[in-house]
CSV table of C-alpha atoms in Angstrom, one decimal:
chain,number,residue,atom,x,y,z
H,1,MET,CA,-26.1,145.6,268.8
H,2,LYS,CA,-28.0,148.4,267.7
H,3,ARG,CA,-27.1,152.2,269.4
H,4,GLY,CA,-30.3,152.4,271.0
H,5,GLU,CA,-29.5,149.0,273.0
H,6,ARG,CA,-26.6,150.0,273.9
H,7,ILE,CA,-28.1,153.0,276.4
H,8,LEU,CA,-31.3,150.8,277.1
H,9,LEU,CA,-30.1,147.5,278.4
H,10,PRO,CA,-27.8,148.9,281.5
H,11,LEU,CA,-30.2,151.2,282.3
H,12,ALA,CA,-33.3,148.5,282.4
H,13,PHE,CA,-31.4,146.1,284.7
H,14,ALA,CA,-30.1,149.1,286.9
H,15,GLY,CA,-34.0,149.7,287.2
H,16,ALA,CA,-35.0,145.8,288.0
H,17,LEU,CA,-31.8,146.1,290.5
H,18,LEU,CA,-33.3,148.7,292.0
H,19,LEU,CA,-37.0,147.2,292.2
H,20,LEU,CA,-35.5,144.2,293.7
H,21,TRP,CA,-33.4,146.1,296.2
H,22,SER,CA,-36.4,148.1,297.7
H,23,GLN,CA,-38.6,144.6,297.8
H,24,TRP,CA,-35.6,142.9,299.8
H,25,ALA,CA,-34.8,145.1,302.0
H,26,LYS,CA,-38.0,146.0,303.3
H,27,GLY,CA,-37.9,142.8,304.8
H,28,GLY,CA,-39.0,140.5,302.3
H,29,GLY,CA,-35.6,138.6,302.4
H,30,GLY,CA,-34.9,135.8,304.1
H,31,GLY,CA,-33.2,136.9,307.6
H,32,VAL,CA,-32.7,140.4,306.5
H,33,THR,CA,-33.5,143.5,308.4
H,34,ASP,CA,-31.5,146.3,309.1
H,35,PHE,CA,-30.4,146.4,305.1
H,36,PRO,CA,-31.3,150.1,303.7
H,37,THR,CA,-34.0,150.6,301.2
H,38,PRO,CA,-33.0,152.6,298.3
H,39,ALA,CA,-34.9,155.3,299.2
H,40,GLU,CA,-32.9,155.3,302.6
H,41,THR,CA,-29.6,155.3,300.7
H,42,LEU,CA,-30.7,157.9,299.4
H,43,ARG,CA,-31.1,160.1,302.8
H,44,GLY,CA,-28.1,158.7,304.1
H,45,PHE,CA,-26.2,160.5,300.8
H,46,GLN,CA,-28.0,163.3,302.1
H,47,HIS,CA,-26.6,163.7,305.4
H,48,LEU,CA,-23.3,162.8,303.9
H,49,LEU,CA,-23.1,165.7,301.5
H,50,GLY,CA,-25.1,168.0,304.5
H,51,THR,CA,-22.6,170.4,306.0
H,52,PRO,CA,-22.9,169.8,310.3
H,53,PRO,CA,-23.2,172.7,312.2
H,54,GLY,CA,-19.9,174.5,313.2
H,55,GLU,CA,-18.5,172.2,310.1
H,56,PRO,CA,-16.9,174.5,306.9
H,57,ALA,CA,-17.1,171.6,304.6
H,58,PRO,CA,-19.3,168.5,303.9
H,59,LEU,CA,-19.0,165.4,306.2
H,60,LEU,CA,-18.1,163.8,303.5
H,61,LEU,CA,-15.8,165.8,301.1
H,62,LYS,CA,-13.0,165.5,304.2
H,63,HIS,CA,-13.3,162.2,304.4
H,64,VAL,CA,-13.1,161.6,300.2
H,65,VAL,CA,-10.1,164.1,300.4
H,66,ALA,CA,-8.4,161.4,302.6
H,67,SER,CA,-8.8,158.7,300.9
H,68,LEU,CA,-8.0,160.2,297.4
H,69,PHE,CA,-5.0,161.6,298.7
H,70,ARG,CA,-3.9,158.9,300.1
H,71,THR,CA,-4.5,156.9,297.0
H,72,THR,CA,-2.4,159.4,294.8
H,73,PHE,CA,0.8,159.5,297.1
H,74,GLY,CA,1.2,155.9,297.8
H,75,PHE,CA,0.3,154.8,294.0
H,76,LEU,CA,2.5,157.8,292.9
H,77,PHE,CA,5.6,156.3,295.1
H,78,ALA,CA,5.0,153.1,294.3
H,79,ALA,CA,5.1,154.3,290.4
H,80,LEU,CA,8.1,156.2,291.1
H,81,LEU,CA,10.3,153.4,292.8
H,82,GLY,CA,8.8,150.2,291.1
H,83,ILE,CA,9.1,151.0,287.2
H,84,PRO,CA,12.7,152.3,287.3
H,85,LEU,CA,13.3,149.0,289.8
H,86,GLY,CA,11.2,147.3,287.2
H,87,LEU,CA,13.7,148.2,284.6
H,88,LEU,CA,16.9,147.2,286.2
H,89,LEU,CA,15.6,144.1,287.3
H,90,GLY,CA,14.8,143.6,283.4
H,91,MET,CA,17.6,144.3,282.0
H,92,SER,CA,20.2,143.5,284.3
H,93,ALA,CA,21.0,140.0,285.1
H,94,ARG,CA,22.9,141.0,288.1
H,95,ALA,CA,20.5,143.0,289.7
H,96,HIS,CA,18.1,140.1,288.8
H,97,ALA,CA,20.1,137.7,291.2
H,98,ALA,CA,20.6,139.9,293.6
H,99,LEU,CA,17.0,140.7,294.3
H,100,ASN,CA,14.8,139.0,293.0
H,101,TRP,CA,14.7,136.3,295.9
H,102,LEU,CA,13.6,139.2,297.9
H,103,VAL,CA,10.9,140.8,295.6
H,104,GLN,CA,9.3,137.7,295.7
H,105,PHE,CA,9.2,137.0,298.9
H,106,LEU,CA,7.5,140.3,299.9
H,107,ARG,CA,5.4,140.5,297.0
H,108,PRO,CA,2.6,137.8,298.5
H,109,ILE,CA,2.6,139.3,302.2
H,110,SER,CA,-0.7,141.1,301.9
H,111,PRO,CA,-0.5,144.6,302.8
H,112,ILE,CA,-3.5,144.4,305.6
H,113,ALA,CA,-0.8,142.0,307.6
H,114,LEU,CA,1.7,145.0,307.6
H,115,ILE,CA,-1.0,147.5,309.3
H,116,PRO,CA,-0.5,147.4,312.7
H,117,ILE,CA,3.6,147.7,312.0
H,118,SER,CA,2.5,150.5,309.8
H,119,ILE,CA,0.6,152.2,312.7
H,120,MET,CA,3.0,151.3,314.8
H,121,VAL,CA,6.3,152.5,312.9
H,122,PHE,CA,5.0,155.7,311.5
H,123,ARG,CA,3.4,158.8,313.3
H,124,GLY,CA,0.4,160.3,311.4
H,125,ASP,CA,-2.1,158.6,309.7
H,126,ASP,CA,-1.6,159.9,306.1
H,127,LEU,CA,2.2,158.5,306.6
H,128,ARG,CA,0.5,155.0,307.7
H,129,ALA,CA,-1.8,154.7,304.7
H,130,VAL,CA,0.3,155.9,302.2
H,131,PHE,CA,3.3,153.0,303.2
H,132,LEU,CA,0.6,150.2,303.0
H,133,ILE,CA,-0.8,151.5,299.7
H,134,PHE,CA,3.1,151.7,298.4
H,135,TYR,CA,3.8,148.5,299.4
H,136,ALA,CA,0.4,146.8,297.6
H,137,ALA,CA,1.0,148.9,294.1
H,138,PHE,CA,4.7,148.6,294.3
H,139,PHE,CA,5.2,144.8,293.8
H,140,PRO,CA,2.7,144.4,290.8
H,141,ILE,CA,4.8,147.8,288.9
H,142,ALA,CA,8.3,146.5,289.6
H,143,ILE,CA,7.4,142.8,288.4
H,144,THR,CA,5.1,143.8,285.4
H,145,THR,CA,7.9,146.4,284.6
H,146,ALA,CA,10.8,143.7,284.8
H,147,ALA,CA,9.2,141.0,282.7
H,148,ALA,CA,8.2,143.6,279.9
H,149,ALA,CA,11.6,145.2,280.2
H,150,SER,CA,13.1,141.7,279.7
H,151,SER,CA,11.1,140.4,276.6
H,152,VAL,CA,11.6,143.5,274.6
H,153,PRO,CA,12.5,141.8,271.4
H,154,PRO,CA,16.2,141.7,270.8
H,155,VAL,CA,15.6,143.4,267.4
H,156,TYR,CA,14.7,146.7,268.5
H,157,VAL,CA,17.7,146.6,271.0
H,158,ARG,CA,19.9,146.0,268.2
H,159,ALA,CA,18.5,148.8,266.2
H,160,GLY,CA,19.2,151.3,269.1
H,161,ARG,CA,22.3,150.2,269.0
H,162,ASN,CA,23.2,150.5,265.3
H,163,PHE,CA,21.9,153.6,265.3
H,164,GLY,CA,24.4,154.7,267.7
H,165,LEU,CA,22.5,154.7,271.6
H,166,LYS,CA,23.8,153.2,274.6
H,167,GLY,CA,23.1,153.0,278.4
H,168,LEU,CA,20.1,155.3,279.8
H,169,ALA,CA,19.6,156.6,275.7
H,170,LEU,CA,18.5,153.0,274.9
H,171,VAL,CA,16.7,152.5,277.6
H,172,ARG,CA,14.5,155.9,277.2
H,173,GLN,CA,14.4,155.4,273.6
H,174,VAL,CA,14.0,151.8,272.9
H,175,ILE,CA,13.3,149.8,276.4
H,176,VAL,CA,11.2,152.3,277.8
H,177,PRO,CA,9.0,152.8,275.0
H,178,ALA,CA,8.8,149.5,274.2
H,179,ALA,CA,7.9,147.6,277.4
H,180,LEU,CA,5.3,150.6,278.3
H,181,PRO,CA,1.9,149.6,277.0
H,182,GLN,CA,3.0,146.4,280.0
H,183,ILE,CA,3.6,149.0,282.1
H,184,VAL,CA,0.9,150.9,281.6
H,185,THR,CA,-1.6,148.1,282.5
H,186,SER,CA,0.1,147.8,285.9
H,187,LEU,CA,-0.3,151.1,286.3
H,188,ARG,CA,-4.2,150.3,285.9
H,189,VAL,CA,-3.9,147.2,288.0
H,190,ALA,CA,-1.8,148.9,290.9
H,191,ALA,CA,-4.3,152.0,290.7
H,192,GLY,CA,-7.0,149.1,291.5
H,193,ILE,CA,-5.2,147.6,294.4
H,194,SER,CA,-4.1,151.2,295.8
H,195,TRP,CA,-8.2,151.7,296.0
H,196,LEU,CA,-9.0,148.2,298.0
H,197,VAL,CA,-5.8,148.6,300.1
H,198,VAL,CA,-6.6,152.3,301.5
H,199,VAL,CA,-10.6,151.7,301.9
H,200,ALA,CA,-8.8,148.4,304.0
H,201,ALA,CA,-6.3,150.0,306.2
H,202,GLU,CA,-9.0,153.2,307.2
H,203,MET,CA,-11.4,150.2,308.5
H,204,LEU,CA,-7.9,148.7,310.4
H,205,GLY,CA,-7.0,151.5,312.4
H,206,VAL,CA,-6.2,154.5,310.2
H,207,GLN,CA,-7.9,157.6,311.1
H,208,GLY,CA,-9.9,159.3,308.7
H,209,GLY,CA,-11.4,158.7,305.1
H,210,LEU,CA,-14.1,156.5,303.3
H,211,GLY,CA,-13.2,153.2,305.2
H,212,TRP,CA,-12.9,154.7,308.4
H,213,LEU,CA,-16.4,156.9,307.8
H,214,ILE,CA,-17.8,152.6,307.4
H,215,ILE,CA,-16.6,151.8,310.7
H,216,ASP,CA,-18.1,155.1,312.1
H,217,ALA,CA,-21.1,155.0,310.7
H,218,ARG,CA,-21.7,151.5,312.5
H,219,TYR,CA,-20.8,152.6,316.1
H,220,GLN,CA,-22.8,155.3,316.1
H,221,GLY,CA,-26.0,153.3,316.2
H,222,ALA,CA,-25.6,151.4,313.2
H,223,ARG,CA,-26.0,153.5,310.2
H,224,THR,CA,-26.6,151.0,307.7
H,225,ASP,CA,-28.2,153.7,305.4
H,226,LEU,CA,-24.9,155.9,305.6
H,227,ILE,CA,-22.5,152.4,305.4
H,228,VAL,CA,-24.3,151.5,301.8
H,229,GLY,CA,-24.0,155.4,300.9
H,230,THR,CA,-20.6,154.6,301.1
H,231,ILE,CA,-19.8,151.9,299.9
H,232,LEU,CA,-21.9,153.0,296.9
H,233,ILE,CA,-18.8,156.5,296.7
H,234,ILE,CA,-15.9,153.8,297.1
H,235,GLY,CA,-17.6,152.5,294.3
H,236,VAL,CA,-17.6,155.3,292.1
H,237,LEU,CA,-14.7,156.5,293.0
H,238,GLY,CA,-12.6,153.1,292.1
H,239,LEU,CA,-14.2,153.5,289.0
H,240,GLY,CA,-13.6,157.2,288.0
H,241,ILE,CA,-9.6,156.0,289.0
H,242,ASP,CA,-10.2,153.8,286.5
H,243,LEU,CA,-11.7,155.5,283.7
H,244,LEU,CA,-8.4,157.7,284.5
H,245,LEU,CA,-6.0,154.9,283.7
H,246,ARG,CA,-7.9,153.6,280.8
H,247,ARG,CA,-7.3,157.4,279.3
H,248,LEU,CA,-3.6,156.8,279.6
H,249,GLU,CA,-4.3,153.5,277.6
H,250,ARG,CA,-5.2,154.9,274.9
H,251,HIS,CA,-2.3,157.3,274.4
H,252,PRO,CA,-0.7,156.4,270.9
H,253,ARG,CA,2.4,155.8,272.8
H,254,VAL,CA,0.5,152.9,274.7
H,255,SER,CA,-2.2,151.7,272.2
H,256,TRP,CA,0.2,150.7,269.4
H,257,SER,CA,0.7,147.1,270.5
H,258,ARG,CA,-3.2,146.3,270.3
H,259,HIS,CA,-2.8,146.7,266.9
H,260,GLU,CA,0.6,145.4,266.5
H,261,HIS,CA,-0.3,141.7,266.2
H,262,GLY,CA,-4.0,142.2,265.4
Z,1,MET,CA,47.7,150.3,248.2
Z,2,ALA,CA,44.0,151.4,247.9
Z,3,SER,CA,42.3,149.4,251.2
Z,4,SER,CA,38.7,147.6,250.5
Z,5,ARG,CA,35.9,148.5,252.5
Z,6,ILE,CA,35.4,145.4,254.0
Z,7,GLU,CA,38.3,143.0,254.6
Z,8,VAL,CA,37.3,140.0,256.9
Z,9,GLN,CA,40.4,137.4,257.5
Z,10,GLY,CA,40.1,134.0,258.8
Z,11,LEU,CA,37.1,134.3,260.6
Z,12,SER,CA,35.1,131.6,262.3
Z,13,LYS,CA,32.8,131.3,264.9
Z,14,SER,CA,31.3,128.6,267.4
Z,15,PHE,CA,28.1,128.5,269.7
Z,16,ALA,CA,28.4,126.8,272.6
Z,17,ARG,CA,25.7,123.9,273.2
Z,18,ARG,CA,24.9,122.7,276.9
Z,19,GLY,CA,26.2,119.0,277.2
Z,20,GLU,CA,27.7,118.7,273.6
Z,21,ALA,CA,30.9,119.7,272.1
Z,22,ARG,CA,30.8,123.6,270.8
Z,23,LEU,CA,29.0,124.0,267.8
Z,24,PRO,CA,31.0,125.6,264.4
Z,25,VAL,CA,28.6,127.6,262.4
Z,26,LEU,CA,31.7,130.1,260.6
Z,27,GLN,CA,35.0,128.2,259.0
Z,28,SER,CA,38.3,130.0,258.3
Z,29,ILE,CA,36.4,133.0,256.2
Z,30,ASP,CA,38.2,135.2,254.1
Z,31,LEU,CA,36.2,138.2,251.8
Z,32,GLN,CA,37.0,141.5,250.7
Z,33,VAL,CA,34.6,143.9,249.4
Z,34,GLU,CA,35.2,147.1,247.6
Z,35,PRO,CA,33.5,150.0,248.1
Z,36,GLY,CA,30.2,150.4,246.8
Z,37,GLU,CA,29.9,147.0,245.7
Z,38,PHE,CA,27.0,144.6,246.1
Z,39,VAL,CA,28.0,141.2,247.4
Z,40,CYS,CA,25.4,138.4,248.0
Z,41,LEU,CA,25.8,135.7,250.1
Z,42,LEU,CA,24.2,132.8,249.2
Z,43,GLY,CA,23.5,129.7,251.2
Z,44,PRO,CA,21.5,127.2,252.6
Z,45,SER,CA,19.7,127.6,255.9
Z,46,GLY,CA,21.7,127.2,259.0
Z,47,CYS,CA,24.6,127.9,257.3
Z,48,GLY,CA,25.9,131.0,259.4
Z,49,LYS,CA,25.5,133.9,256.8
Z,50,SER,CA,23.5,135.6,259.8
Z,51,THR,CA,26.0,135.3,262.3
Z,52,PHE,CA,28.5,136.3,259.5
Z,53,LEU,CA,26.7,140.0,259.0
Z,54,SER,CA,26.2,140.1,262.7
Z,55,ILE,CA,29.8,139.8,263.7
Z,56,VAL,CA,30.6,142.1,260.6
Z,57,GLY,CA,28.2,144.7,262.1
Z,58,GLY,CA,30.2,144.6,265.7
Z,59,PHE,CA,27.0,143.0,267.4
Z,60,GLU,CA,28.9,139.3,267.8
Z,61,THR,CA,32.5,138.1,268.4
Z,62,ALA,CA,34.6,136.3,266.7
Z,63,ASP,CA,36.6,132.8,267.9
Z,64,ALA,CA,39.3,133.8,265.4
Z,65,GLY,CA,40.4,136.3,262.7
Z,66,SER,CA,39.2,139.7,262.1
Z,67,VAL,CA,36.8,142.4,260.7
Z,68,SER,CA,38.2,145.5,259.6
Z,69,ILE,CA,36.4,148.2,257.8
Z,70,ASP,CA,37.9,151.3,256.1
Z,71,GLY,CA,41.5,149.7,257.4
Z,72,ALA,CA,40.4,149.9,261.2
Z,73,PRO,CA,38.7,146.8,263.1
Z,74,VAL,CA,35.3,146.3,263.9
Z,75,THR,CA,34.4,146.7,267.7
Z,76,GLY,CA,31.2,147.5,268.2
Z,77,PRO,CA,27.6,148.4,266.4
Z,78,ASP,CA,28.3,151.7,264.7
Z,79,PRO,CA,25.8,154.3,262.6
Z,80,ARG,CA,28.5,153.7,260.2
Z,81,ARG,CA,27.0,150.5,259.1
Z,82,ILE,CA,23.8,149.2,259.3
Z,83,LEU,CA,22.2,145.8,259.6
Z,84,VAL,CA,18.4,145.6,258.0
Z,85,PHE,CA,17.0,142.3,259.4
Z,86,GLN,CA,14.2,140.6,257.9
Z,87,GLU,CA,11.7,140.6,260.8
Z,88,TYR,CA,11.8,144.5,260.1
Z,89,GLY,CA,13.6,146.0,263.1
Z,90,ILE,CA,11.5,149.4,263.1
Z,91,PHE,CA,9.9,150.8,266.2
Z,92,PRO,CA,5.9,149.6,266.0
Z,93,TRP,CA,5.7,152.5,268.5
Z,94,LEU,CA,7.2,155.2,265.9
Z,95,SER,CA,5.4,157.1,262.6
Z,96,VAL,CA,7.1,156.3,260.0
Z,97,GLU,CA,8.4,159.9,259.8
Z,98,GLU,CA,9.8,159.1,263.4
Z,99,ASN,CA,11.0,156.1,262.2
Z,100,LEU,CA,12.9,157.5,259.1
Z,101,GLY,CA,14.4,160.4,261.9
Z,102,PHE,CA,15.8,157.7,264.5
Z,103,GLY,CA,19.6,158.0,263.3
Z,104,LEU,CA,19.0,161.5,262.7
Z,105,GLN,CA,19.0,163.1,266.2
Z,106,SER,CA,22.2,164.7,265.7
Z,107,LEU,CA,20.8,167.1,263.2
Z,108,VAL,CA,19.2,170.4,263.9
Z,109,PRO,CA,15.4,169.9,263.4
Z,110,ALA,CA,15.2,171.8,260.4
Z,111,GLU,CA,17.3,169.6,258.4
Z,112,ARG,CA,16.0,166.7,260.0
Z,113,ALA,CA,12.8,167.4,258.5
Z,114,ARG,CA,14.2,168.1,255.0
Z,115,ARG,CA,15.8,164.6,255.2
Z,116,VAL,CA,12.9,162.9,256.4
Z,117,ALA,CA,10.6,164.0,253.4
Z,118,HIS,CA,13.4,163.4,251.2
Z,119,TRP,CA,13.0,159.6,252.6
Z,120,VAL,CA,9.6,159.6,252.9
Z,121,GLU,CA,9.6,160.7,249.0
Z,122,ALA,CA,12.3,158.3,248.2
Z,123,VAL,CA,11.3,155.1,249.2
Z,124,GLY,CA,7.4,156.1,247.9
Z,125,LEU,CA,5.6,156.7,251.4
Z,126,GLY,CA,4.1,159.7,251.2
Z,127,GLY,CA,0.6,160.1,252.9
Z,128,PHE,CA,2.0,157.2,255.2
Z,129,GLU,CA,4.2,159.5,257.3
Z,130,LYS,CA,2.4,159.8,260.4
Z,131,ALA,CA,1.0,156.2,259.9
Z,132,LEU,CA,2.6,153.8,262.7
Z,133,PRO,CA,4.5,150.6,261.2
Z,134,ALA,CA,1.0,148.5,261.8
Z,135,ALA,CA,-1.1,150.0,259.5
Z,136,LEU,CA,1.5,149.3,256.6
Z,137,SER,CA,1.8,146.0,254.6
Z,138,GLY,CA,5.1,143.9,255.0
Z,139,GLY,CA,6.4,146.2,252.0
Z,140,MET,CA,5.4,149.3,253.4
Z,141,ARG,CA,7.2,148.5,256.6
Z,142,GLN,CA,10.5,147.2,254.7
Z,143,ARG,CA,10.7,150.1,252.9
Z,144,VAL,CA,10.3,152.2,255.9
Z,145,ALA,CA,13.7,149.7,257.6
Z,146,LEU,CA,15.3,150.4,254.3
Z,147,ALA,CA,14.8,154.4,254.2
Z,148,ARG,CA,15.5,154.6,257.8
Z,149,ALA,CA,19.2,152.5,257.4
Z,150,LEU,CA,19.9,155.1,254.3
Z,151,ALA,CA,18.9,158.3,255.5
Z,152,VAL,CA,22.2,157.7,257.6
Z,153,GLU,CA,24.2,157.7,254.8
Z,154,PRO,CA,25.9,154.7,256.0
Z,155,GLU,CA,29.3,153.5,254.3
Z,156,VAL,CA,28.2,149.5,254.5
Z,157,LEU,CA,24.6,148.2,254.7
Z,158,LEU,CA,24.2,144.4,256.0
Z,159,MET,CA,21.1,142.8,255.0
Z,160,ASP,CA,19.9,139.7,256.6
Z,161,GLU,CA,17.2,138.2,254.4
Z,162,PRO,CA,15.2,141.4,254.0
Z,163,LEU,CA,12.9,140.6,251.9
Z,164,GLY,CA,12.7,136.9,253.3
Z,165,ALA,CA,9.0,137.6,255.2
Z,166,LEU,CA,7.3,139.3,252.0
Z,167,ASP,CA,5.1,137.2,249.6
Z,168,SER,CA,7.0,136.4,246.2
Z,169,LEU,CA,5.1,139.7,244.3
Z,170,THR,CA,6.2,142.2,246.6
Z,171,ARG,CA,9.5,140.6,247.2
Z,172,GLN,CA,9.8,141.3,243.6
Z,173,ALA,CA,9.1,144.3,243.5
Z,174,MET,CA,11.1,145.4,246.7
Z,175,ARG,CA,13.7,144.1,244.7
Z,176,ALA,CA,13.6,146.3,242.0
Z,177,GLU,CA,13.4,149.0,244.6
Z,178,VAL,CA,16.8,147.6,245.8
Z,179,ALA,CA,18.5,147.5,242.9
Z,180,ARG,CA,17.0,151.2,241.6
Z,181,LEU,CA,18.2,152.6,245.8
Z,182,TRP,CA,21.7,150.6,245.4
Z,183,ARG,CA,22.7,152.3,241.5
Z,184,ARG,CA,21.8,155.8,243.1
Z,185,LEU,CA,23.8,155.9,246.1
Z,186,LYS,CA,26.2,153.0,245.5
Z,187,PRO,CA,26.5,151.8,249.3
Z,188,THR,CA,28.6,148.8,250.0
Z,189,VAL,CA,26.2,146.1,250.4
Z,190,VAL,CA,26.2,142.8,252.3
Z,191,PHE,CA,23.1,140.8,251.1
Z,192,VAL,CA,22.5,138.0,253.0
Z,193,THR,CA,19.8,135.6,250.6
Z,194,HIS,CA,18.9,132.1,250.0
Z,195,ASP,CA,17.2,133.0,246.9
Z,196,VAL,CA,19.2,132.5,244.2
Z,197,ASP,CA,17.3,134.8,241.0
Z,198,GLU,CA,18.0,137.7,244.2
Z,199,ALA,CA,21.6,137.0,243.9
Z,200,VAL,CA,21.8,136.9,240.6
Z,201,LEU,CA,19.7,140.3,239.8
Z,202,LEU,CA,21.5,142.3,242.6
Z,203,ALA,CA,25.1,141.1,243.0
Z,204,ASP,CA,28.3,142.2,241.9
Z,205,ARG,CA,29.9,139.1,243.3
Z,206,VAL,CA,27.6,136.4,244.9
Z,207,VAL,CA,29.7,134.2,247.6
Z,208,VAL,CA,28.0,130.8,247.8
Z,209,MET,CA,28.9,129.3,251.1
Z,210,SER,CA,28.4,125.7,252.4
Z,211,ALA,CA,25.8,123.9,255.1
Z,212,ARG,CA,27.1,124.4,258.7
Z,213,PRO,CA,30.1,125.0,259.3
Z,214,GLY,CA,29.9,127.7,256.4
Z,215,ARG,CA,32.8,128.2,254.4
Z,216,ILE,CA,33.4,129.5,251.1
Z,217,VAL,CA,32.5,127.5,248.4
Z,218,GLU,CA,33.4,129.3,245.4
Z,219,ILE,CA,32.9,133.5,244.7
Z,220,VAL,CA,31.1,133.9,241.6
Z,221,PRO,CA,31.3,137.3,239.4
Z,222,VAL,CA,27.9,138.9,238.2
Z,223,ALA,CA,28.9,140.4,235.2
Z,224,ILE,CA,25.4,141.3,234.1
Z,225,PRO,CA,24.7,145.2,233.1
Z,226,HIS,CA,22.0,147.0,235.0
Z,227,PRO,CA,18.8,146.6,235.0
Z,228,ARG,CA,18.8,142.8,234.5
Z,229,ARG,CA,16.1,140.8,232.8
Z,230,PHE,CA,14.8,137.1,234.5
Z,231,GLY,CA,15.9,134.8,231.7
Z,232,GLU,CA,18.6,136.3,229.7
Z,233,PRO,CA,21.5,134.1,227.9
Z,234,ASP,CA,24.0,135.5,230.5
Z,235,TYR,CA,21.6,135.5,233.5
Z,236,VAL,CA,20.3,131.6,233.3
Z,237,THR,CA,24.4,130.7,232.7
Z,238,VAL,CA,25.2,132.4,236.3
Z,239,LYS,CA,22.3,131.1,237.7
Z,240,ARG,CA,22.9,127.2,236.6
Z,241,ARG,CA,26.4,127.2,238.1
Z,242,LEU,CA,25.0,128.9,241.0
Z,243,TYR,CA,23.0,126.0,241.5
Z,244,ARG,CA,25.4,123.8,240.5
Z,245,LEU,CA,27.9,124.7,243.8
Z,246,LEU,CA,24.6,124.9,245.9
Z,247,GLY,CA,23.8,121.5,244.8
Z,248,LEU,CA,20.8,122.0,243.4
Z,249,SER,CA,19.4,120.2,240.1
Z,250,ASP,CA,17.8,123.2,237.4
Z,251,GLU,CA,15.1,121.3,237.1
Z,252,VAL,CA,12.1,120.3,239.4
């Protein structure tokens, strides 16, 4: 594929999609009446980006910050606890025997099911959302880390021990670097899940944030332009989060595994 | 009385099997290796050669018998005796120079850098200091593994078919490299191989082992001065003898 095509093809497809959208939203589509046209969506954007009278900042900013703040902290706590626990489960047969059943039981429980509990147990919307995101992100990180740590080739562990490493030094210098590519991939997956969960939580009871904004727009006279505008912002921010973590995957300490067997 | 560097007495080892009797892999091995000696263990696949090295290296324990190095019993892995594996074992996430310096972390940075630079040159990896192992050929990787082991100046080098994964041309070149480094540094080497030529080219003594359970069939001294050449009369004599001990014909 030529370089020109690499730029032209997505642009052309986006243009076609926009055209289709505007035709369809004008009432051309079967039974669709309220879906906003691209132009209405743009006006919705302007409304979201505008600063309402008596407010210090645009309406949108507060909610973007709320959602990102919750996602960041929930995700960070999940990584901070999930990686060490995963290493422990992956390296110690005893820890695995004691804890794995619990991890396997809790893992398939949807964090959405825990929203009412979180709201009843925790005080403050941020804490409620952070707990739900933590729950959603924790298991993929812990389980992938455990699998990665337990599958570190024994030859590396032996080499580390042979050069005099044991205990935490062996973990830090051999197990963690060997497992790092898989750990980082799990972080990327978990960050994506975190972003899905924060929106769901905010739509189902947690106040403020982009999910709440969607519900609010619906109750304020079914402002579909604001709803679609918010959805597009959620998509763009989610993409941004993914790009950020993709940069982590390109770090040489992480990307070595992609060259290793190729 | 001067003690041997490696002293193995009555060493036996068996592995547990599910639902079956234990599988004996090594049977009453007695072996002494002198300081600076190069000993090859030669035997068919599965004769317990690798298990033997693992036990001498302190990674596994024997069922019976004893292993001591410089008079001290082996109780665990130790940087004074480095095991070099067939499947490399250099760390793929570290560059060539980081791998070479891995065992030198107790040194001050300047001294460490000096030693690393020395070993980069010694094994001909100049220009590849920053390269990751994935960018190296099999022969170069094995030179990194060898240099990483030698850099900690071990008293004993235990090599488990270190050249087994290389193509035959690279393997020839690496044999010469091993012989050259050994002549220069004179570490005590126990080198496992199932290649008869490799044993005759490198060893002071060849320990011929039987099929499982591994026993010592005979210890054959190779009194040929270095550098050794294929096809010389002494070389052929030793090689024929090893073939006979292994139960092989020298005709194809």
